[in-house]
Phi, psi and omega in degrees: 000096198288336185271352179079169182255142180243116175270105188275000180196101176216163184245063183293340179277359182291153182297336181298341182256000188292329186282329186222038186303318183298326178287323177298316178298316181299316179295325178297313180297319179296331179278358178092014179283128181255334181216137174243110174276106188262115178264162176232164181248331185225159183298333180297341180269353185303309183294326180296317182291328176291323176297321179297319179294323178296322181283327184227066188296335180265004182237315187269126176245106191276150176229151170245142175180158173251121179294153179294344176243134181239148180286149177225038178104127180063223180266001182286144177228157177221163177294142178294151180234154179306327180289348172285324185273317189308316182290344185247003182304320183298335180294328177300315182287322181296328184245015185305325181294336182268347185273147175255347179194166171258118183174155016265122179236172176147206183227141176223099185259021174299138190304323182282346179263327181225073187288341184241161176295327177297321177300313181294322178295319179296316178300317181296318178303311181292321180298311182296321178299319181286329173297320179297319177299317181299322178291319179297324182268359181056051180238148173288171178242146181245111204238138174259136184213051184282129181055027182206032188300309185293314182293328178295311180294318179299318181295316180297320179295317180296329181273001176078027179279127182251339183236111183210147171245122174262104188275149180045045186294134181227019179281182180291149177305322181297324178289318178301320182293334172294322176293322177300318179299328180278355179092012184277160179248159182227137180233155185225132181272173180301338180302338179295342180287346185291330181205184185257019186297329182263002187302314181298319179297313181296322180295324187276335178282125180301144180303330180294353180237021181244138173235170179255147176209164170245333189055021180301142016273003180264176169058042174273185180297321177249116187293345180263003181241137178302130177274152179226158177303335180296347180273005184302330180298334178296318178297316180300312183294322182291315177300319178299316181297314182297322182271356180070036181240171175277149175303326179298317179299315180293319180298313181296315181296316181290330175294318175300315181299316180297322180295320178294321185285320183239069185295341181276351179289115188305314187291348179280348184298338182275352180282132178296148178288126183296339183280350183279000000 
């Protein structure tokens, strides 16, 4: 597969990879991965993702962003608040030249994560501020949209966002097609291989709007085993199967899509332009 695989959404800066990162990287390269778009969830990860880019400049494409859910000790999470973002906003601008996207940002309206209207309002406030940053820096956004697919897409359209990846999208096909009309892309991790729940969605989204992701260390083939970027081929093969295409066709198309979406990612420069 000559153009390589592009993981458009992974969490390589997560603590789960700290003990054996060099081996994780090696396995990714052996699997044919050419670019890792590394997103973060909290400001504490900002410096880590920049260190990763320094260590692997031809592989790691860094992003800054605050996830709609923030840790509050142990495995507990809470809705993000404006006071989480405000003190670190300047870091986006200070490092904007090194970033390929703003992410992972978005909305998570699952009842146990955002039980009150204030929680949802706070998430929206932080989301819109980060969308504004992405426009100022001329960067795409890498987006989480759990239990909030329609409002996420509607908000991005209202805010004038033209370049976005909706990762691990699980909304209705009709909602996804609204995103397609806006020019947005959708990515799916290896977890989609576990059952056929996303098949209808994957069939209806045009291949020209699909990218590959792992969301590692989460959302692997086995939910009890740490996922790695090296598993990206599972997503490629599954999408190919659902669409009745060859894995090679899906790989080449998704590489073109990734290059259009993340033009600042260095390693994408070797991919031929699909328009040629």
